[in-house]
Short mmCIF file of C-alpha atoms in Angstrom, two decimals:
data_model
loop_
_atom_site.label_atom_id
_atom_site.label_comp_id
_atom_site.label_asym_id
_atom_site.label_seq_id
_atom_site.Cartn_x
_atom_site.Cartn_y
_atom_site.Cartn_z
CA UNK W 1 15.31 4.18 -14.07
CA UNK W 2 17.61 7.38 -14.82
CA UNK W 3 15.83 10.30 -14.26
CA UNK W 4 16.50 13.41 -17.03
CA UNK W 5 18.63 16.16 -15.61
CA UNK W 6 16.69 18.91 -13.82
CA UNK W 7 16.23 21.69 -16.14
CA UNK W 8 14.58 25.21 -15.95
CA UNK W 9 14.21 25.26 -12.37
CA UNK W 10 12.18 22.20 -12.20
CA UNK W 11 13.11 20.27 -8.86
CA UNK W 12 12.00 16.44 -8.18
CA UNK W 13 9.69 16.06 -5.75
CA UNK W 14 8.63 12.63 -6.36
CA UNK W 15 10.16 9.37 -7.46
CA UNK W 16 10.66 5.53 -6.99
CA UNK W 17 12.06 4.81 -3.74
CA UNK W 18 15.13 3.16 -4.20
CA UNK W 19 14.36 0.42 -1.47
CA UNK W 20 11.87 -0.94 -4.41
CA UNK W 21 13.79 -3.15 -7.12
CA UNK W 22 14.01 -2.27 -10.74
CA UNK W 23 11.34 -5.52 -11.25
CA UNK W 24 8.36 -4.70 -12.75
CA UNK W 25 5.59 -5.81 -10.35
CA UNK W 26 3.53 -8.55 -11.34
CA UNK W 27 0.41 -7.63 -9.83
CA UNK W 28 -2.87 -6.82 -11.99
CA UNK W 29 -3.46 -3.48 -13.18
CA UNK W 30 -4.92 -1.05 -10.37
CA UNK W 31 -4.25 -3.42 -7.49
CA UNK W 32 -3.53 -2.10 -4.30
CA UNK W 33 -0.63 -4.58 -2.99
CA UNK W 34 1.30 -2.48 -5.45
CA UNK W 35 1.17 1.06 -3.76
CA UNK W 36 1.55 -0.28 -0.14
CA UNK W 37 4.33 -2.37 -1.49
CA UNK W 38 5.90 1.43 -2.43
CA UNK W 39 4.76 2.80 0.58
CA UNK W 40 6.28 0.29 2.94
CA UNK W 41 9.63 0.73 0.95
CA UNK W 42 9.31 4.50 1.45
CA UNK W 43 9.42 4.62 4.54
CA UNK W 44 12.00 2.69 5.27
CA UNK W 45 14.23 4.59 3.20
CA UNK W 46 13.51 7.77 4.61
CA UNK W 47 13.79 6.47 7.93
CA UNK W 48 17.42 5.19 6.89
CA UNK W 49 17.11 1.61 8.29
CA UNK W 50 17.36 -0.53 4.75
CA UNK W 51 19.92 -2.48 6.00
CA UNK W 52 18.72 -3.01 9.56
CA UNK W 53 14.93 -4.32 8.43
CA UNK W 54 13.87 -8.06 7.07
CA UNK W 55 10.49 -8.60 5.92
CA UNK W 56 8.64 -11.83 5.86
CA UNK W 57 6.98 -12.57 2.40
CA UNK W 58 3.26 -14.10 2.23
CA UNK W 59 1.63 -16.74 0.56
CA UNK W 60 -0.77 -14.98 -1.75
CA UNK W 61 -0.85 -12.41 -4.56
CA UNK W 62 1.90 -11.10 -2.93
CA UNK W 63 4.31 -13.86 -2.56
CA UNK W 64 7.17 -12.49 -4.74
CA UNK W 65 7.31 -9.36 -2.85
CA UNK W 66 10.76 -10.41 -2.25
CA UNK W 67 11.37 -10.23 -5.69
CA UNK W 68 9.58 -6.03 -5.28
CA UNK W 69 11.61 -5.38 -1.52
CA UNK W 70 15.05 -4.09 -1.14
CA UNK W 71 15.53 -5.40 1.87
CA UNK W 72 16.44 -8.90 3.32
CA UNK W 73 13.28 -11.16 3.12
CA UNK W 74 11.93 -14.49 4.27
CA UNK W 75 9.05 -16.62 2.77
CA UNK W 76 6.65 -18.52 5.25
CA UNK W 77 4.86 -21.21 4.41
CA UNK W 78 1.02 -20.35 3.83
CA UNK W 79 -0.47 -17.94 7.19
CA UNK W 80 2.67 -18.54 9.17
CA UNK W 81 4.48 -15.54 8.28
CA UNK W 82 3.78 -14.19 11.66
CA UNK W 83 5.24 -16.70 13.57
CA UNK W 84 8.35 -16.71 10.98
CA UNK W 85 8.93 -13.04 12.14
CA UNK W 86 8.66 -14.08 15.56
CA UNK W 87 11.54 -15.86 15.52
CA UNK W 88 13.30 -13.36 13.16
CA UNK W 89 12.96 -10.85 16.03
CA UNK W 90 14.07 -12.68 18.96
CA UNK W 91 17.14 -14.42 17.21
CA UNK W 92 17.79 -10.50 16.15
CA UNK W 93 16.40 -8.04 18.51
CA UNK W 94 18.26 -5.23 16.64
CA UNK W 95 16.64 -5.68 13.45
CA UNK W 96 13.68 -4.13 12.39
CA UNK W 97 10.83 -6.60 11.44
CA UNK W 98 7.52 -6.90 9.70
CA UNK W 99 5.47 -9.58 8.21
CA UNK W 100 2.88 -8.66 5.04
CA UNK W 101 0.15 -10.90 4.36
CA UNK W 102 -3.05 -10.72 2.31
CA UNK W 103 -6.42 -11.80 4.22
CA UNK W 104 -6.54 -15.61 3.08
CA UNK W 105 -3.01 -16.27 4.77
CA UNK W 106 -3.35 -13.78 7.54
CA UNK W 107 -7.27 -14.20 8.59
CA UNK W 108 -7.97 -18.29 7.38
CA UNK W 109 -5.34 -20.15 7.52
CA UNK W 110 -2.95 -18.32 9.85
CA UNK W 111 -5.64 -17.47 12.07
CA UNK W 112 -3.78 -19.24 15.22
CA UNK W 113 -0.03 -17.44 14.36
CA UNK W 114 -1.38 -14.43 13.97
CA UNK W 115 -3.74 -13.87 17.31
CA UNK W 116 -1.16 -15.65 19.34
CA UNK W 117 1.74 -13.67 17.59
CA UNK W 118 -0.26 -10.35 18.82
CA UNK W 119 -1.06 -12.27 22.55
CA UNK W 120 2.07 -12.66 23.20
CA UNK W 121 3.22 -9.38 22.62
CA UNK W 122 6.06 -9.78 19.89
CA UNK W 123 7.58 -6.42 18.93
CA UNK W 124 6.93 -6.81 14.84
CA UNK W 125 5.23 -5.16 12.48
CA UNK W 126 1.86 -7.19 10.66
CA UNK W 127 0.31 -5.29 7.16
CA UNK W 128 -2.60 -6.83 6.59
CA UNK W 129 -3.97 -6.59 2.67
CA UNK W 130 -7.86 -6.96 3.22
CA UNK W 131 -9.50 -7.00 -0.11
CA UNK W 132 -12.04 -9.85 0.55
CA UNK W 133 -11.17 -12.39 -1.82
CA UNK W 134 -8.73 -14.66 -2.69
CA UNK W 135 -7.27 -13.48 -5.52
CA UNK W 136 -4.49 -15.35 -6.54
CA UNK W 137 -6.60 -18.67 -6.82
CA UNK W 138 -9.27 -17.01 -8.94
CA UNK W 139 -11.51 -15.07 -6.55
CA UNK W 140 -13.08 -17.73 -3.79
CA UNK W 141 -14.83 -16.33 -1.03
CA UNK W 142 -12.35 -15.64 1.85
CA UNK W 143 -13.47 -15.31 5.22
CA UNK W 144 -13.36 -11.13 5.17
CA UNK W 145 -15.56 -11.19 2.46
CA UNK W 146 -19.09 -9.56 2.81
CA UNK W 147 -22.13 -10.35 3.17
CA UNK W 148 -24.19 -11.00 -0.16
CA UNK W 149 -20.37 -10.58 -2.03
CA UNK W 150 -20.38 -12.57 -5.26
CA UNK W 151 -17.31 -14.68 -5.72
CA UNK W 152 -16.40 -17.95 -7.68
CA UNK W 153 -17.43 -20.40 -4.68
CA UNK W 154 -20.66 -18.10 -3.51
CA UNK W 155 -21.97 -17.42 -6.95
CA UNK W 156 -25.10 -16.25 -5.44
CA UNK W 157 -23.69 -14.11 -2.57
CA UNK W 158 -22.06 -14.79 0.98
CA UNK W 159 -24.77 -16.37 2.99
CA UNK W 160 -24.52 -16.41 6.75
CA UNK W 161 -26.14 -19.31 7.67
CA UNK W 162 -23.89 -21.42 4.92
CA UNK W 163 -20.84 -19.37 5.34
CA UNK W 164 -20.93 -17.37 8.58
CA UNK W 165 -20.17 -13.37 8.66
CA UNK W 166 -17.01 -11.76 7.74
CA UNK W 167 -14.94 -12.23 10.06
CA UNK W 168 -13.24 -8.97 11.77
CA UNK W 169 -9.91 -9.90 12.95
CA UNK W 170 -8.57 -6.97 13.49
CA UNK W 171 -10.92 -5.84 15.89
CA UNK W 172 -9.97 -9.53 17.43
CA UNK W 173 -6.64 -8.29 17.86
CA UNK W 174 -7.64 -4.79 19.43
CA UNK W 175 -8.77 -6.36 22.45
CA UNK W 176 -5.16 -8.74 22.93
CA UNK W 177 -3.37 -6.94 25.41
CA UNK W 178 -0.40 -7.58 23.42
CA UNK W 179 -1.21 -5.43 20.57
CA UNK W 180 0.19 -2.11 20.77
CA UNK W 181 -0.78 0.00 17.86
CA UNK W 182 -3.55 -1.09 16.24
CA UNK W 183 -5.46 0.33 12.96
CA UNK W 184 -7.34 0.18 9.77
CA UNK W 185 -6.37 2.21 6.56
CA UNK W 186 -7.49 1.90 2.60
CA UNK W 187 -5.23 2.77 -0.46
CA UNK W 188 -8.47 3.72 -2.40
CA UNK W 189 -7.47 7.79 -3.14
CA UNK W 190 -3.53 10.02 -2.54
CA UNK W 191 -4.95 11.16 0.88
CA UNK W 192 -5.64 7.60 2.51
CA UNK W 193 -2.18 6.70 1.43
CA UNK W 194 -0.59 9.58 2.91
CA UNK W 195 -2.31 8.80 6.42
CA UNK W 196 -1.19 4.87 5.50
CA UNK W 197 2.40 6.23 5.27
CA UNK W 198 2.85 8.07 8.45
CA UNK W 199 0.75 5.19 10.34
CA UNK W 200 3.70 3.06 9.20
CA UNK W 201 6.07 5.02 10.46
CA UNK W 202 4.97 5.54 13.84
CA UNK W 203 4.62 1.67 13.39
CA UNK W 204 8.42 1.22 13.00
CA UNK W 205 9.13 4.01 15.62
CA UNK W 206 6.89 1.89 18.72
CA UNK W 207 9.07 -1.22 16.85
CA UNK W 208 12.84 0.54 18.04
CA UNK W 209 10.87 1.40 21.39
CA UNK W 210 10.13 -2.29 22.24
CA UNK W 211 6.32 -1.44 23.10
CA UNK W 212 4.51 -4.56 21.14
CA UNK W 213 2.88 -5.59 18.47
CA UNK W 214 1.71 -2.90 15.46
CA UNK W 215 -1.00 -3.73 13.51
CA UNK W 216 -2.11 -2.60 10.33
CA UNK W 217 -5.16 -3.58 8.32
CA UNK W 218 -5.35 -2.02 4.50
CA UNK W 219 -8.39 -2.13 3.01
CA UNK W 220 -7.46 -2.69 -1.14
CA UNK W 221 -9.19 -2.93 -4.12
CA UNK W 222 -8.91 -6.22 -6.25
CA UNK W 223 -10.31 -5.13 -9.32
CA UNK W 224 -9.62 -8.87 -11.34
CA UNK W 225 -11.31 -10.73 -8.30
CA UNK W 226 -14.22 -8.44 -7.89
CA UNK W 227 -14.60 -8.27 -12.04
CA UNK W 228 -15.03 -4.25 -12.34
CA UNK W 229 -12.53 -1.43 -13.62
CA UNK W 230 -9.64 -0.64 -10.90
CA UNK W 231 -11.67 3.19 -10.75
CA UNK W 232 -15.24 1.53 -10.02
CA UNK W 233 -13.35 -0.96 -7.72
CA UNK W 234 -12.28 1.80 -5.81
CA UNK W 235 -15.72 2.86 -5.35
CA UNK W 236 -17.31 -0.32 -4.66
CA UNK W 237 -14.89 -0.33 -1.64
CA UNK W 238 -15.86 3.08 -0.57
CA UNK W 239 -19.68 2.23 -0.84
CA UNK W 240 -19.69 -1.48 0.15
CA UNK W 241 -16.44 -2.60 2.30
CA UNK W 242 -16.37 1.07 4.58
CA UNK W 243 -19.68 0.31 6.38
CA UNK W 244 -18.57 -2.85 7.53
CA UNK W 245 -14.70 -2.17 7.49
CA UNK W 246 -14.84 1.48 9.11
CA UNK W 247 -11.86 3.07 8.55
CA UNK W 248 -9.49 4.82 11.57
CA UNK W 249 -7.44 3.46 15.04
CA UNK W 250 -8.81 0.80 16.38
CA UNK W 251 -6.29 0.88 19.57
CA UNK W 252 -3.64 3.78 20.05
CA UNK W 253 -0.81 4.18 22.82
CA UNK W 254 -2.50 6.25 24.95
CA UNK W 255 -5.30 3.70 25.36
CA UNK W 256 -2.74 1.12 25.93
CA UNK W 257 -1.06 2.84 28.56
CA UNK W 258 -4.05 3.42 30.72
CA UNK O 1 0.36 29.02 -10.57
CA UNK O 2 3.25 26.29 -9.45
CA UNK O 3 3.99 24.19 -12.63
CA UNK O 4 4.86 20.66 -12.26
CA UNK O 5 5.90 18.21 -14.72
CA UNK O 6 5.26 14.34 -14.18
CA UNK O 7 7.48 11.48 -16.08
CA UNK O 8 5.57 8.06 -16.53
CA UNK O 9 7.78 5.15 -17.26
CA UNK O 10 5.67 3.94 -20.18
CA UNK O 11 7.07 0.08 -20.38
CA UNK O 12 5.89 0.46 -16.63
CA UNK O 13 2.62 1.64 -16.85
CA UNK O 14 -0.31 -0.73 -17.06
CA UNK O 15 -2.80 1.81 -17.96
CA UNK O 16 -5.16 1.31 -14.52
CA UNK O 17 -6.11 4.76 -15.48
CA UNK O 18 -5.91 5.39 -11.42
CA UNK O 19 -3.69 8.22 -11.68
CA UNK O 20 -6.36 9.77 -14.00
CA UNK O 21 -8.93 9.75 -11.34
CA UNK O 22 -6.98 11.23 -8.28
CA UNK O 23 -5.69 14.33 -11.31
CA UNK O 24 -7.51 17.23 -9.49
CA UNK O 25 -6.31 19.18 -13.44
CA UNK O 26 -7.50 16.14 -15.57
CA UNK O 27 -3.97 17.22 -17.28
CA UNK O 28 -3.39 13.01 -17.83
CA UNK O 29 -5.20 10.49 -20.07
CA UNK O 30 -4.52 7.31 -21.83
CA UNK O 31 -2.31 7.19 -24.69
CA UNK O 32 -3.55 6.21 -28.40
CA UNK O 33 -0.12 4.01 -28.69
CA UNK O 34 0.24 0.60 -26.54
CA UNK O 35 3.40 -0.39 -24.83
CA UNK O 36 5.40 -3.62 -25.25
CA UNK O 37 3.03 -5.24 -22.56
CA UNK O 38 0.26 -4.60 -24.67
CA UNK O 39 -1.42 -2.02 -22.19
CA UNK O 40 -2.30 1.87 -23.11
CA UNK O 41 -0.52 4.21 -20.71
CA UNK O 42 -1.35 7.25 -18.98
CA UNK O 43 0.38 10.50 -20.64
CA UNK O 44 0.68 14.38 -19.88
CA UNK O 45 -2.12 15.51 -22.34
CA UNK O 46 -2.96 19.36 -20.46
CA UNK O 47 -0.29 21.67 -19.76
CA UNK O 48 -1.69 22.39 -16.74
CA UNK O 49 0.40 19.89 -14.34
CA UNK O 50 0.89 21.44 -11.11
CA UNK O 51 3.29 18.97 -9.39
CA UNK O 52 0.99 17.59 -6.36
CA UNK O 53 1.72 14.28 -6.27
CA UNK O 54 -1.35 12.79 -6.23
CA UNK O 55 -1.18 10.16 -9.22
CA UNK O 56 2.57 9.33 -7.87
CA UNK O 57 1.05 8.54 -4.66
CA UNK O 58 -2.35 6.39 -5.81
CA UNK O 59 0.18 4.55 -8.53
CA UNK O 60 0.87 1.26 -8.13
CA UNK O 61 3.66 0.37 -9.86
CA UNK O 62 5.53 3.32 -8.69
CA UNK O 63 6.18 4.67 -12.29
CA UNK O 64 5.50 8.18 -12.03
CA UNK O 65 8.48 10.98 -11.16
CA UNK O 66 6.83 14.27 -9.93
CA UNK O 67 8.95 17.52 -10.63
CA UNK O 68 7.84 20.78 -9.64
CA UNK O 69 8.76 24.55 -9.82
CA UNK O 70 11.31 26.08 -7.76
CA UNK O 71 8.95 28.48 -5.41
CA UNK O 72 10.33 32.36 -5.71
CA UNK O 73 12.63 33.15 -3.01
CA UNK O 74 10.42 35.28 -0.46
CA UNK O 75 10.40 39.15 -1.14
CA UNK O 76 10.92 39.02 -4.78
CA UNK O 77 8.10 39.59 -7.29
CA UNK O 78 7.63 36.45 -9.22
CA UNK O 79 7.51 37.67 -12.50
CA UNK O 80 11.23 39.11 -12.47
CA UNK O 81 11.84 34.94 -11.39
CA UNK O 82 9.87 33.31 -14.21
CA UNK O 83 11.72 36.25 -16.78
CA UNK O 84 15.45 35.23 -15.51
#
């Protein structure tokens, strides 16, 4: 996009990262894989390390984010994107790495990668989209989804006794002494995704200090799964997916160093 | 006040009217015209912009550019800047 020439003492303060592509993203409107997509991107162009970073692309919504991503990517088959970066990192220690999946490939289907990914320690990077559903397929019930949730396979809501309860995975991980860094953020308003943006980069930082495995579990809206306007989606998630989700650090450094 | 200006790539834009929620000025709004997508988009409507960044941040297709006022250099009544 050219920008107009800064006029009147007008300065820029804000615009695309350049780490993004010129391709339109694909994504419905108001869905959150867009702004953590940008957020990702931003960081690693203010940390300078474009060149130096691959990323492993999902199965899911966001399978083209190659297409969205500046930087040199890899698609995984479906929930394996974990153990893809795995082998990423140790081929190429130097290179910063992190694998993005949505909460059908990360928490169903890649269940095994990803908690023996984080058991054994691997120094990546795993963004985890939580939103509940899968929405790529048409809105099925995924295993994160809540209790009494209406989706196209429990029309009637999540029942436990048919379908279990959601299934917290990243408090799973919390307790692997492999996992360095891990936490829980939401895209839902500007401060969550400023607090989203520096947990990244602290992510990347523990990454070039070899500590472990960072975590990172985004709560996001999905505002053609769940049927409602992307602004009431947003609040559904406040009222309904908080409580069970709570938001914050579920393990920090200095608890892993004691 | 700080002004700011914002620049929405309208082609871009798929009118989740997000960045009208987070507006702390209400200065943005839909648009009467639709773009080539078929979608309304979100336009300046209030001169009253003041350049926070909060509808770049909550956008997600990245199409807003946030410009803001140069603050007065310290010491120097403001009113002399804005004149010049």
């Amino acid at each position: 996009m050219d920008l107009p020439p800064i006029t009147n003492g007008f300065e820029l303060v804000y615009k695309k990262p350049q780490t993004l592509t010129e391709t339109p993203m694909h994504y419905c409107p108001g869905c959150g894989h867009g702004v953590v997509h940008r957020v990702l991107m931003e960081v690693i162009e203010e940390m300078g390390i474009q060149d130096r970073t691959i990323g492993v692309a999902p199965v899911g919504c966001s399978v083209f984010a190659y297409d969205y991503m500046n930087v040199d990517m890899q698609e995984a088959a479906h929930g394996r994107a974990s153990a893809v970066a795995t082998g990423i990192k140790r081929v190429l220690p130097d290179r910063f790495v992190y694998s993005y999946q949505g909460d059908g490939d990360l928490a169903a289907i890649g269940t095994a990668e990803t908690i023996h990914t984080v058991n054994r320690g691997e120094n990546i990077l795993m963004v985890f989209i939580n939103n509940g559903i899968y929405g790529m397929t048409g809105g099925q019930m995924a295993p994160t989804s809540i209790l009494g949730m209406k989706t196209t396979t429990s029309p009637f809501g999540r029942d436990s006794k048919l379908a279990g309860h959601p299934l917290k995975i990243t408090n799973l991980i919390a307790q692997l002494p492999g996992a360095f860094y891990v936490t829980r953020h939401a895209v839902h308003t500007a401060n969550a995704v400023r607090k989203l943006k520096k947990a990244i980069h602290s992510s990347f930082e523990y990454q070039l200090l070899n500590k472990g495995t960072c975590f990172i579990e985004v709560l996001s809206n999905c505002p053609s799964g769940w049927k409602m306007t992307p602004a009431e989606s947003n609040k559904w998630l406040e009222e309904n997916m908080f409580p069970i989700y709570p938001l914050g650090d579920l393990k920090t450094p200095s608890q892993t160093m004691n | 006040m700080i002004r700011g200006k914002v620049l929405i790539a309208e082609e871009i834009c798929k009118g989740c009217e997000l960045c009208i929620t987070a507006c702390p000025q209400d200065s943005l709004a839909l648009s009467e015209k639709i773009n080539l997508k078929g979608y309304r988009f979100a336009v300046l409507v209030q001169d009253n912009c003041t350049g926070c960044v909060n509808c770049a941040l909550v956008c997600p297709d990245a199409a807003i550019t946030v410009y803001r006022q140069k603050k007065p250099a310290k010491g120097i009544n403001p009113e002399i800047q804005v004149a010049v």
